[in-house]
Structure formats: C-alpha cells, structure tokens
PDB file of C-alpha atoms (C1' of nucleotides) in Angstrom:
ATOM      1  CA  MET U 241       0.000   0.000   0.000  1.00  0.00           C
ATOM      2  CA  ASP U 242       1.383   3.321  -1.045  1.00  0.00           C
ATOM      3  CA  THR U 243       0.995   6.083   1.449  1.00  0.00           C
ATOM      4  CA  ILE U 244      -0.292   9.459   0.414  1.00  0.00           C
ATOM      5  CA  LYS U 245       3.040  11.010   1.313  1.00  0.00           C
ATOM      6  CA  GLU U 246       4.888   8.572  -0.930  1.00  0.00           C
ATOM      7  CA  ILE U 247       2.660   9.361  -3.887  1.00  0.00           C
ATOM      8  CA  ILE U 248       2.983  13.091  -3.433  1.00  0.00           C
ATOM      9  CA  GLN U 249       6.756  12.781  -2.971  1.00  0.00           C
ATOM     10  CA  THR U 250       6.976  10.779  -6.203  1.00  0.00           C
ATOM     11  CA  LEU U 251       5.189  13.540  -8.067  1.00  0.00           C
ATOM     12  CA  HIS U 252       7.311  16.237  -6.471  1.00  0.00           C
ATOM     13  CA  ASN U 253      10.424  14.472  -7.709  1.00  0.00           C
ATOM     14  CA  ALA U 254       9.049  14.382 -11.247  1.00  0.00           C
ATOM     15  CA  GLY U 255       8.312  18.118 -11.375  1.00  0.00           C
ATOM     16  CA  ASP U 256      10.081  20.559 -13.654  1.00  0.00           C
ATOM     17  CA  ALA U 257      10.261  24.251 -12.781  1.00  0.00           C
ATOM     18  CA  GLU U 258      10.039  25.486 -16.386  1.00  0.00           C
ATOM     19  CA  ILE U 259       6.982  23.358 -17.151  1.00  0.00           C
ATOM     20  CA  ALA U 260       5.430  24.483 -13.868  1.00  0.00           C
ATOM     21  CA  LYS U 261       5.888  28.105 -14.837  1.00  0.00           C
ATOM     22  CA  HIS U 262       4.288  27.503 -18.221  1.00  0.00           C
ATOM     23  CA  SER U 263       1.373  25.526 -16.741  1.00  0.00           C
ATOM     24  CA  SER U 264       0.757  28.213 -14.171  1.00  0.00           C
ATOM     25  CA  ARG U 265       0.168  30.725 -16.978  1.00  0.00           C
ATOM     26  CA  PHE U 266      -1.680  28.330 -19.274  1.00  0.00           C
ATOM     27  CA  PHE U 267      -4.177  27.345 -16.586  1.00  0.00           C
ATOM     28  CA  LYS U 268      -4.721  30.935 -15.463  1.00  0.00           C
ATOM     29  CA  SER U 269      -3.680  30.765 -11.826  1.00  0.00           C
ATOM     30  CA  GLY U 270      -3.143  34.516 -11.410  1.00  0.00           C
ATOM     31  CA  PRO U 271      -5.254  36.842  -9.230  1.00  0.00           C
ATOM     32  CA  GLY U 272      -8.811  37.144 -10.504  1.00  0.00           C
ATOM     33  CA  GLU U 273      -8.330  34.408 -13.091  1.00  0.00           C
ATOM     34  CA  TYR U 274     -10.390  31.216 -13.175  1.00  0.00           C
ATOM     35  CA  GLY U 275      -7.598  29.077 -11.725  1.00  0.00           C
ATOM     36  CA  GLU U 276      -6.605  31.604  -9.071  1.00  0.00           C
ATOM     37  CA  GLY U 277      -4.119  30.293  -6.531  1.00  0.00           C
ATOM     38  CA  ASP U 278      -3.511  26.917  -8.154  1.00  0.00           C
ATOM     39  CA  LYS U 279       0.024  25.548  -7.769  1.00  0.00           C
ATOM     40  CA  PHE U 280       1.897  23.451 -10.328  1.00  0.00           C
ATOM     41  CA  LEU U 281       4.669  20.888 -10.008  1.00  0.00           C
ATOM     42  CA  GLY U 282       5.361  20.901 -13.746  1.00  0.00           C
ATOM     43  CA  ILE U 283       4.558  17.357 -14.914  1.00  0.00           C
ATOM     44  CA  ARG U 284       3.253  16.518 -18.395  1.00  0.00           C
ATOM     45  CA  VAL U 285       0.017  14.584 -18.762  1.00  0.00           C
ATOM     46  CA  PRO U 286       1.534  11.385 -20.249  1.00  0.00           C
ATOM     47  CA  VAL U 287       3.833  11.166 -17.213  1.00  0.00           C
ATOM     48  CA  ILE U 288       0.829  11.560 -14.894  1.00  0.00           C
ATOM     49  CA  ARG U 289      -0.897   8.726 -16.796  1.00  0.00           C
ATOM     50  CA  GLN U 290       2.131   6.517 -16.163  1.00  0.00           C
ATOM     51  CA  PHE U 291       1.954   7.293 -12.448  1.00  0.00           C
ATOM     52  CA  ALA U 292      -1.772   6.556 -12.558  1.00  0.00           C
ATOM     53  CA  LYS U 293      -0.939   3.002 -13.656  1.00  0.00           C
ATOM     54  CA  GLN U 294       1.581   2.684 -10.841  1.00  0.00           C
ATOM     55  CA  PHE U 295      -0.928   3.865  -8.225  1.00  0.00           C
ATOM     56  CA  LYS U 296      -4.078   2.495  -9.838  1.00  0.00           C
ATOM     57  CA  CYS U 297      -5.179   0.563  -6.736  1.00  0.00           C
ATOM     58  CA  SER U 298      -5.479   3.613  -4.477  1.00  0.00           C
ATOM     59  CA  ASP U 299      -8.673   3.527  -2.414  1.00  0.00           C
ATOM     60  CA  LEU U 300     -11.193   6.350  -2.184  1.00  0.00           C
ATOM     61  CA  GLU U 301      -9.729   7.554   1.082  1.00  0.00           C
ATOM     62  CA  THR U 302      -6.339   7.981  -0.563  1.00  0.00           C
ATOM     63  CA  LEU U 303      -7.855   9.614  -3.636  1.00  0.00           C
ATOM     64  CA  SER U 304      -9.760  12.011  -1.398  1.00  0.00           C
ATOM     65  CA  ALA U 305      -6.508  13.047   0.256  1.00  0.00           C
ATOM     66  CA  LEU U 306      -4.869  13.512  -3.143  1.00  0.00           C
ATOM     67  CA  LEU U 307      -7.784  15.666  -4.299  1.00  0.00           C
ATOM     68  CA  ASP U 308      -7.237  17.831  -1.250  1.00  0.00           C
ATOM     69  CA  SER U 309      -3.762  18.724  -2.491  1.00  0.00           C
ATOM     70  CA  ASP U 310      -2.941  22.272  -3.490  1.00  0.00           C
ATOM     71  CA  TRP U 311      -0.870  20.832  -6.334  1.00  0.00           C
ATOM     72  CA  HIS U 312      -2.750  20.678  -9.603  1.00  0.00           C
ATOM     73  CA  GLU U 313      -1.010  17.555 -10.878  1.00  0.00           C
ATOM     74  CA  VAL U 314      -1.756  15.659  -7.660  1.00  0.00           C
ATOM     75  CA  ARG U 315      -5.468  16.318  -8.194  1.00  0.00           C
ATOM     76  CA  LEU U 316      -5.106  15.379 -11.867  1.00  0.00           C
ATOM     77  CA  LEU U 317      -3.495  12.089 -10.854  1.00  0.00           C
ATOM     78  CA  ALA U 318      -6.380  11.333  -8.497  1.00  0.00           C
ATOM     79  CA  LEU U 319      -8.937  11.991 -11.248  1.00  0.00           C
ATOM     80  CA  VAL U 320      -7.097   9.888 -13.833  1.00  0.00           C
ATOM     81  CA  ILE U 321      -6.912   6.983 -11.348  1.00  0.00           C
ATOM     82  CA  LEU U 322     -10.590   7.429 -10.438  1.00  0.00           C
ATOM     83  CA  SER U 323     -11.630   7.481 -14.113  1.00  0.00           C
ATOM     84  CA  GLU U 324      -9.635   4.346 -14.896  1.00  0.00           C
ATOM     85  CA  GLN U 325     -11.128   2.601 -11.868  1.00  0.00           C
ATOM     86  CA  PHE U 326     -14.636   3.587 -12.989  1.00  0.00           C
ATOM     87  CA  LYS U 327     -14.131   2.046 -16.438  1.00  0.00           C
ATOM     88  CA  LYS U 328     -13.257  -1.312 -14.917  1.00  0.00           C
ATOM     89  CA  ALA U 329     -15.688  -1.216 -11.987  1.00  0.00           C
ATOM     90  CA  SER U 330     -18.844  -3.238 -11.339  1.00  0.00           C
ATOM     91  CA  PRO U 331     -22.173  -1.349 -11.180  1.00  0.00           C
ATOM     92  CA  PRO U 332     -22.212  -0.943  -7.376  1.00  0.00           C
ATOM     93  CA  VAL U 333     -18.610   0.286  -7.306  1.00  0.00           C
ATOM     94  CA  ARG U 334     -19.467   2.657 -10.157  1.00  0.00           C
ATOM     95  CA  ASP U 335     -22.231   4.068  -7.977  1.00  0.00           C
ATOM     96  CA  ASP U 336     -19.695   4.711  -5.216  1.00  0.00           C
ATOM     97  CA  ILE U 337     -17.234   6.392  -7.571  1.00  0.00           C
ATOM     98  CA  PHE U 338     -19.985   8.583  -9.034  1.00  0.00           C
ATOM     99  CA  ALA U 339     -21.114   9.680  -5.555  1.00  0.00           C
ATOM    100  CA  PHE U 340     -17.505  10.316  -4.559  1.00  0.00           C
ATOM    101  CA  TYR U 341     -16.975  12.422  -7.686  1.00  0.00           C
ATOM    102  CA  LEU U 342     -19.991  14.640  -7.041  1.00  0.00           C
ATOM    103  CA  ALA U 343     -18.935  15.058  -3.408  1.00  0.00           C
ATOM    104  CA  HIS U 344     -15.567  16.431  -4.548  1.00  0.00           C
ATOM    105  CA  THR U 345     -16.450  18.862  -7.339  1.00  0.00           C
ATOM    106  CA  ASP U 346     -14.897  21.706  -5.358  1.00  0.00           C
ATOM    107  CA  ARG U 347     -11.518  20.026  -6.016  1.00  0.00           C
ATOM    108  CA  ILE U 348     -12.232  19.433  -9.733  1.00  0.00           C
ATOM    109  CA  ASN U 349     -11.479  23.052 -10.341  1.00  0.00           C
ATOM    110  CA  ASN U 350      -9.909  23.531 -13.727  1.00  0.00           C
ATOM    111  CA  TRP U 351     -10.948  22.644 -17.253  1.00  0.00           C
ATOM    112  CA  ASP U 352      -8.389  19.859 -17.746  1.00  0.00           C
ATOM    113  CA  LEU U 353      -9.535  18.202 -14.499  1.00  0.00           C
ATOM    114  CA  VAL U 354     -13.136  18.277 -15.728  1.00  0.00           C
ATOM    115  CA  ASP U 355     -12.285  17.210 -19.273  1.00  0.00           C
ATOM    116  CA  CYS U 356     -10.267  14.131 -18.253  1.00  0.00           C
ATOM    117  CA  SER U 357     -13.011  12.740 -16.031  1.00  0.00           C
ATOM    118  CA  ALA U 358     -16.583  14.102 -16.272  1.00  0.00           C
ATOM    119  CA  HIS U 359     -17.558  12.278 -19.472  1.00  0.00           C
ATOM    120  CA  ILE U 360     -16.196   9.008 -18.060  1.00  0.00           C
ATOM    121  CA  ILE U 361     -17.643   9.127 -14.552  1.00  0.00           C
ATOM    122  CA  VAL U 362     -20.696  11.408 -14.753  1.00  0.00           C
ATOM    123  CA  GLY U 363     -21.481  10.568 -18.380  1.00  0.00           C
ATOM    124  CA  GLY U 364     -20.796   6.881 -17.837  1.00  0.00           C
ATOM    125  CA  HIS U 365     -23.004   6.684 -14.779  1.00  0.00           C
ATOM    126  CA  LEU U 366     -25.926   8.661 -16.195  1.00  0.00           C
ATOM    127  CA  VAL U 367     -26.011   7.315 -19.742  1.00  0.00           C
ATOM    128  CA  GLU U 368     -28.413   4.563 -18.679  1.00  0.00           C
ATOM    129  CA  ALA U 369     -29.982   6.425 -15.759  1.00  0.00           C
ATOM    130  CA  ASP U 370     -32.099   9.410 -14.808  1.00  0.00           C
ATOM    131  CA  LYS U 371     -30.275  12.576 -15.832  1.00  0.00           C
ATOM    132  CA  THR U 372     -32.035  15.117 -13.596  1.00  0.00           C
ATOM    133  CA  ILE U 373     -28.847  15.789 -11.627  1.00  0.00           C
ATOM    134  CA  LEU U 374     -27.242  17.249 -14.760  1.00  0.00           C
ATOM    135  CA  TYR U 375     -29.678  20.140 -14.671  1.00  0.00           C
ATOM    136  CA  THR U 376     -28.801  20.869 -11.075  1.00  0.00           C
ATOM    137  CA  LEU U 377     -25.129  20.922 -12.027  1.00  0.00           C
ATOM    138  CA  ALA U 378     -25.851  23.152 -15.027  1.00  0.00           C
ATOM    139  CA  ASP U 379     -27.584  25.604 -12.692  1.00  0.00           C
ATOM    140  CA  SER U 380     -24.637  25.732 -10.270  1.00  0.00           C
ATOM    141  CA  ILE U 381     -22.812  28.951  -9.446  1.00  0.00           C
ATOM    142  CA  SER U 382     -19.632  26.931  -9.958  1.00  0.00           C
ATOM    143  CA  LEU U 383     -18.197  27.261 -13.446  1.00  0.00           C
ATOM    144  CA  TRP U 384     -16.697  23.799 -13.042  1.00  0.00           C
ATOM    145  CA  GLU U 385     -19.966  22.091 -12.110  1.00  0.00           C
ATOM    146  CA  ARG U 386     -21.594  23.682 -15.164  1.00  0.00           C
ATOM    147  CA  ARG U 387     -18.730  22.426 -17.316  1.00  0.00           C
ATOM    148  CA  ILE U 388     -19.013  18.939 -15.765  1.00  0.00           C
ATOM    149  CA  ALA U 389     -22.700  18.836 -16.762  1.00  0.00           C
ATOM    150  CA  MET U 390     -22.022  19.621 -20.410  1.00  0.00           C
ATOM    151  CA  MET U 391     -18.917  17.420 -20.614  1.00  0.00           C
ATOM    152  CA  ALA U 392     -20.969  14.469 -19.349  1.00  0.00           C
ATOM    153  CA  THR U 393     -23.109  14.650 -22.489  1.00  0.00           C
ATOM    154  CA  PHE U 394     -20.089  13.629 -24.579  1.00  0.00           C
ATOM    155  CA  THR U 395     -20.803  10.054 -23.490  1.00  0.00           C
ATOM    156  CA  PHE U 396     -24.520  10.431 -24.308  1.00  0.00           C
ATOM    157  CA  ILE U 397     -23.654  11.690 -27.803  1.00  0.00           C
ATOM    158  CA  ARG U 398     -21.511   8.620 -28.400  1.00  0.00           C
ATOM    159  CA  ALA U 399     -24.538   6.533 -27.365  1.00  0.00           C
ATOM    160  CA  ASN U 400     -26.699   8.523 -29.789  1.00  0.00           C
ATOM    161  CA  GLN U 401     -28.583  10.320 -27.032  1.00  0.00           C
ATOM    162  CA  LEU U 402     -28.529  13.890 -28.328  1.00  0.00           C
ATOM    163  CA  GLU U 403     -31.363  15.526 -26.425  1.00  0.00           C
ATOM    164  CA  ASP U 404     -29.509  16.606 -23.275  1.00  0.00           C
ATOM    165  CA  THR U 405     -26.737  18.347 -25.186  1.00  0.00           C
ATOM    166  CA  ILE U 406     -29.351  20.587 -26.783  1.00  0.00           C
ATOM    167  CA  LYS U 407     -31.285  21.232 -23.601  1.00  0.00           C
ATOM    168  CA  LEU U 408     -28.134  22.069 -21.623  1.00  0.00           C
ATOM    169  CA  ALA U 409     -26.799  24.290 -24.399  1.00  0.00           C
ATOM    170  CA  GLU U 410     -30.078  26.221 -24.281  1.00  0.00           C
ATOM    171  CA  LEU U 411     -29.842  26.558 -20.505  1.00  0.00           C
ATOM    172  CA  LEU U 412     -26.249  27.763 -20.765  1.00  0.00           C
ATOM    173  CA  LEU U 413     -26.848  30.091 -23.717  1.00  0.00           C
ATOM    174  CA  LYS U 414     -26.482  33.201 -21.580  1.00  0.00           C
ATOM    175  CA  ASP U 415     -23.589  31.939 -19.455  1.00  0.00           C
ATOM    176  CA  LYS U 416     -21.014  34.649 -18.869  1.00  0.00           C
ATOM    177  CA  GLU U 417     -17.984  32.350 -18.948  1.00  0.00           C
ATOM    178  CA  ASP U 418     -15.951  31.862 -22.105  1.00  0.00           C
ATOM    179  CA  LEU U 419     -15.005  28.348 -20.914  1.00  0.00           C
ATOM    180  CA  ILE U 420     -18.711  27.440 -20.970  1.00  0.00           C
ATOM    181  CA  HIS U 421     -19.203  28.941 -24.440  1.00  0.00           C
ATOM    182  CA  LYS U 422     -16.331  26.785 -25.677  1.00  0.00           C
ATOM    183  CA  MET U 423     -17.630  23.631 -24.017  1.00  0.00           C
ATOM    184  CA  CYS U 424     -21.164  24.133 -25.382  1.00  0.00           C
ATOM    185  CA  GLY U 425     -19.804  24.796 -28.866  1.00  0.00           C
ATOM    186  CA  TRP U 426     -17.631  21.698 -28.657  1.00  0.00           C
ATOM    187  CA  MET U 427     -20.517  19.414 -27.626  1.00  0.00           C
ATOM    188  CA  LEU U 428     -22.884  20.964 -30.186  1.00  0.00           C
ATOM    189  CA  ARG U 429     -20.302  20.239 -32.869  1.00  0.00           C
ATOM    190  CA  GLU U 430     -19.980  16.635 -31.654  1.00  0.00           C
ATOM    191  CA  MET U 431     -23.770  16.364 -31.638  1.00  0.00           C
ATOM    192  CA  GLY U 432     -23.811  17.703 -35.213  1.00  0.00           C
ATOM    193  CA  LYS U 433     -21.540  14.871 -36.332  1.00  0.00           C
ATOM    194  CA  ARG U 434     -24.391  12.489 -35.429  1.00  0.00           C
ATOM    195  CA  ASP U 435     -27.305  14.612 -36.604  1.00  0.00           C
ATOM    196  CA  VAL U 436     -26.418  17.685 -38.646  1.00  0.00           C
ATOM    197  CA  GLN U 437     -30.081  18.645 -39.118  1.00  0.00           C
ATOM    198  CA  ARG U 438     -30.462  18.877 -35.381  1.00  0.00           C
ATOM    199  CA  LEU U 439     -27.409  21.111 -35.132  1.00  0.00           C
ATOM    200  CA  LYS U 440     -28.708  23.385 -37.876  1.00  0.00           C
ATOM    201  CA  ALA U 441     -32.106  23.575 -36.193  1.00  0.00           C
ATOM    202  CA  PHE U 442     -30.373  24.702 -32.996  1.00  0.00           C
ATOM    203  CA  LEU U 443     -28.308  27.278 -34.873  1.00  0.00           C
ATOM    204  CA  ASP U 444     -31.305  28.643 -36.792  1.00  0.00           C
ATOM    205  CA  LYS U 445     -33.189  29.016 -33.530  1.00  0.00           C
ATOM    206  CA  HIS U 446     -30.452  30.635 -31.467  1.00  0.00           C
ATOM    207  CA  ILE U 447     -28.019  32.316 -33.818  1.00  0.00           C
ATOM    208  CA  GLN U 448     -29.066  35.814 -32.762  1.00  0.00           C
ATOM    209  CA  THR U 449     -28.269  35.227 -29.096  1.00  0.00           C
ATOM    210  CA  MET U 450     -25.505  32.626 -29.161  1.00  0.00           C
ATOM    211  CA  PRO U 451     -22.104  33.710 -27.902  1.00  0.00           C
ATOM    212  CA  ARG U 452     -19.746  34.040 -30.864  1.00  0.00           C
ATOM    213  CA  THR U 453     -17.282  31.475 -29.556  1.00  0.00           C
ATOM    214  CA  MET U 454     -20.045  28.900 -29.061  1.00  0.00           C
ATOM    215  CA  LEU U 455     -21.189  29.483 -32.638  1.00  0.00           C
ATOM    216  CA  ARG U 456     -17.710  29.250 -34.109  1.00  0.00           C
ATOM    217  CA  TYR U 457     -16.931  25.993 -32.313  1.00  0.00           C
ATOM    218  CA  ALA U 458     -20.317  24.524 -33.265  1.00  0.00           C
ATOM    219  CA  ILE U 459     -20.038  25.211 -37.020  1.00  0.00           C
ATOM    220  CA  GLU U 460     -16.432  24.101 -37.397  1.00  0.00           C
ATOM    221  CA  LYS U 461     -17.295  20.870 -39.229  1.00  0.00           C
ATOM    222  CA  LEU U 462     -19.871  22.366 -41.599  1.00  0.00           C
ATOM    223  CA  PRO U 463     -18.972  23.048 -45.271  1.00  0.00           C
ATOM    224  CA  LYS U 464     -17.205  26.368 -45.797  1.00  0.00           C
ATOM    225  CA  GLU U 465     -20.159  28.093 -47.447  1.00  0.00           C
ATOM    226  CA  GLU U 466     -22.520  27.165 -44.638  1.00  0.00           C
ATOM    227  CA  ARG U 467     -19.995  28.295 -42.061  1.00  0.00           C
ATOM    228  CA  GLN U 468     -19.665  31.619 -43.834  1.00  0.00           C
ATOM    229  CA  ASP U 469     -23.431  31.914 -43.990  1.00  0.00           C
ATOM    230  CA  TYR U 470     -23.823  31.413 -40.236  1.00  0.00           C
ATOM    231  CA  LEU U 471     -21.002  33.837 -39.436  1.00  0.00           C
ATOM    232  CA  THR U 472     -22.513  36.646 -41.506  1.00  0.00           C
ATOM    233  CA  ARG U 473     -26.166  36.311 -40.476  1.00  0.00           C
TER     234      ARG U 473
ATOM    235  C1'  DG W 131     -14.215  41.404 -30.870  1.00  0.00           C
ATOM    236  C1'  DC W 132     -13.083  38.188 -34.212  1.00  0.00           C
ATOM    237  C1'  DA W 133     -10.488  34.697 -37.174  1.00  0.00           C
ATOM    238  C1'  DG W 134      -6.595  32.215 -37.469  1.00  0.00           C
ATOM    239  C1'  DC W 135      -2.271  30.357 -35.359  1.00  0.00           C
ATOM    240  C1'  DT W 136       0.616  27.546 -31.833  1.00  0.00           C
ATOM    241  C1'  DT W 137       1.413  23.856 -28.392  1.00  0.00           C
ATOM    242  C1'  DA W 138       0.180  19.719 -25.883  1.00  0.00           C
ATOM    243  C1'  DT W 139      -2.356  15.612 -25.892  1.00  0.00           C
ATOM    244  C1'  DG W 140      -5.113  11.633 -27.322  1.00  0.00           C
ATOM    245  C1'  DT W 141      -6.749   8.368 -30.892  1.00  0.00           C
ATOM    246  C1'  DT W 142      -6.473   5.560 -34.899  1.00  0.00           C
TER     247       DT W 142
ATOM    248  C1'  DA C 127       2.763   8.545 -38.692  1.00  0.00           C
ATOM    249  C1'  DA C 128      -1.274  11.198 -39.363  1.00  0.00           C
ATOM    250  C1'  DC C 129      -5.299  13.320 -37.688  1.00  0.00           C
ATOM    251  C1'  DA C 130      -8.348  15.582 -34.290  1.00  0.00           C
ATOM    252  C1'  DT C 131      -9.122  18.107 -30.127  1.00  0.00           C
ATOM    253  C1'  DA C 132      -8.467  21.379 -26.279  1.00  0.00           C
ATOM    254  C1'  DA C 133      -6.777  25.946 -24.624  1.00  0.00           C
ATOM    255  C1'  DG C 134      -4.396  30.458 -24.970  1.00  0.00           C
ATOM    256  C1'  DC C 135      -2.201  33.872 -27.886  1.00  0.00           C
ATOM    257  C1'  DT C 136      -1.846  37.356 -31.543  1.00  0.00           C
ATOM    258  C1'  DG C 137      -2.614  40.501 -35.298  1.00  0.00           C
ATOM    259  C1'  DC C 138      -6.220  42.794 -37.595  1.00  0.00           C
TER     260       DC C 138
END
DNA sequence: GCAGCTTATGTT
DNA sequence: AACATAAGCTGC
C-alpha cells in the first residue's frame, strides 16, 4: 500500500520548474483568473498517466486526500486513477465512484480536471440512468460544475442520445464564462456529427443570441459556405 | 471582438 | 505517422 506522502513525494520528484511556470500561466492561476491560486509541479500529462498506472489501486480515502492537495497535478493524478477505476468497476462500485466524484467537485477546479473525467464518470453513470442531476449541475454557481454537466453529455452523444446536449446548451446560452461557451460549442459540434439537421435547427433558432465562440466551435465541421453563412447572419 | 495560429495531448 | 481536439495567444 502506497501512502499518500509517498505518492505526493513521487510527483514532487518528477516536477520541472520550467513546465510548472508555463502551466501556471496556461491554466490561469493569477489573481482574478479562473484558476486563481492553483500551484503546479510541472509534470506533463503522459507522465501523470504513467503514475496513474503505478498507483491504480489507491482507495477512495487515498484519492480524497490527493484531491485535497494544493498541487494541480496531484489532483489530476487522483482523477485519472478514479476514471480508470470507474471504467473497470462493477455497477455498485461505479455508484460509489460517481457519488464520490460529485462530493468532490470543489476540487475538480480547472478545465483539464473536468475534461479528463466528467464524461467518463458522470457521463458513464448517467447514460443509462435518470439525468435530472445534470440540470442541477448546469444551474450551479460553480463554473466547473456547469462544465461537468455539459462534458458528461459527450458520453450520451456517443450513445446517440442527443437531447440533453441541446437542452443544456439552451440553458447555458447566456452563461457569462468563455469556458462554458467553448464547451457548449464543442458538444454541439460533436452532436452535429451524429445529426447535422439537429445542429442546424439549434443554430437557426439561437443564432441571434448565441455567444460568438459557441457558434464558431459549433459550425467548425460544416462546409465552408454554410460556415460563412452562419457567421454573416 | 473576431479569425486564425501555436502547443500539448489523445486516438487511430 | 497522421489526424483531431483542447486551450491560450496574436494581429487585424
């Protein structure tokens, strides 16, 4: 059994000051920015994924302690391990992991932490279940809970369930955060790969009020002329 | 404010 | 190896 201290020490040893400096800027950890106060060890994602294999058997208590870390990569490690465990878990264990995830959203507090896990754990749990909780998350004051809600629909889209992506995008249409505009545009685009008529219906309905970034992401896979048409309407 | 570019990462 | 995706950055 690896102790929490051993895991954190292992990550500390793998850190690189230059990468940490770059990550700190890239993930907006400055005052007033969305990642305010976050601290970085400077470890690239593929290296974290290697460590996740090494520590894949960590229990929820250990993962909870890792999520409590001030270090961004320690939290990322915990979420990669948790996501991998979810994929291989039995239904009752999946229930536990899902509940654990929702109980720790305050520590899933940057876009990469959401994007590596929400579609696997929240999407994976809800794809064959009641999805009401998504609308609670989408209504949260937390930017990250709202992003988790939309990211979860990635799994629904892959299962050809397109309805929730549209409903959530409509709920989030007036969101003030650029990171939500991007996420909605991304999922709308993915939805459009399955049903382009449905995407166009959404665009025709909302083009006057959609944030520009959401629109641009959503139309990215349309033919050039159609893209141009939507951009100049 | 917008369109296009750069870097890191994941998938096939 | 080639392609697709995210984010931030930059010049208009």
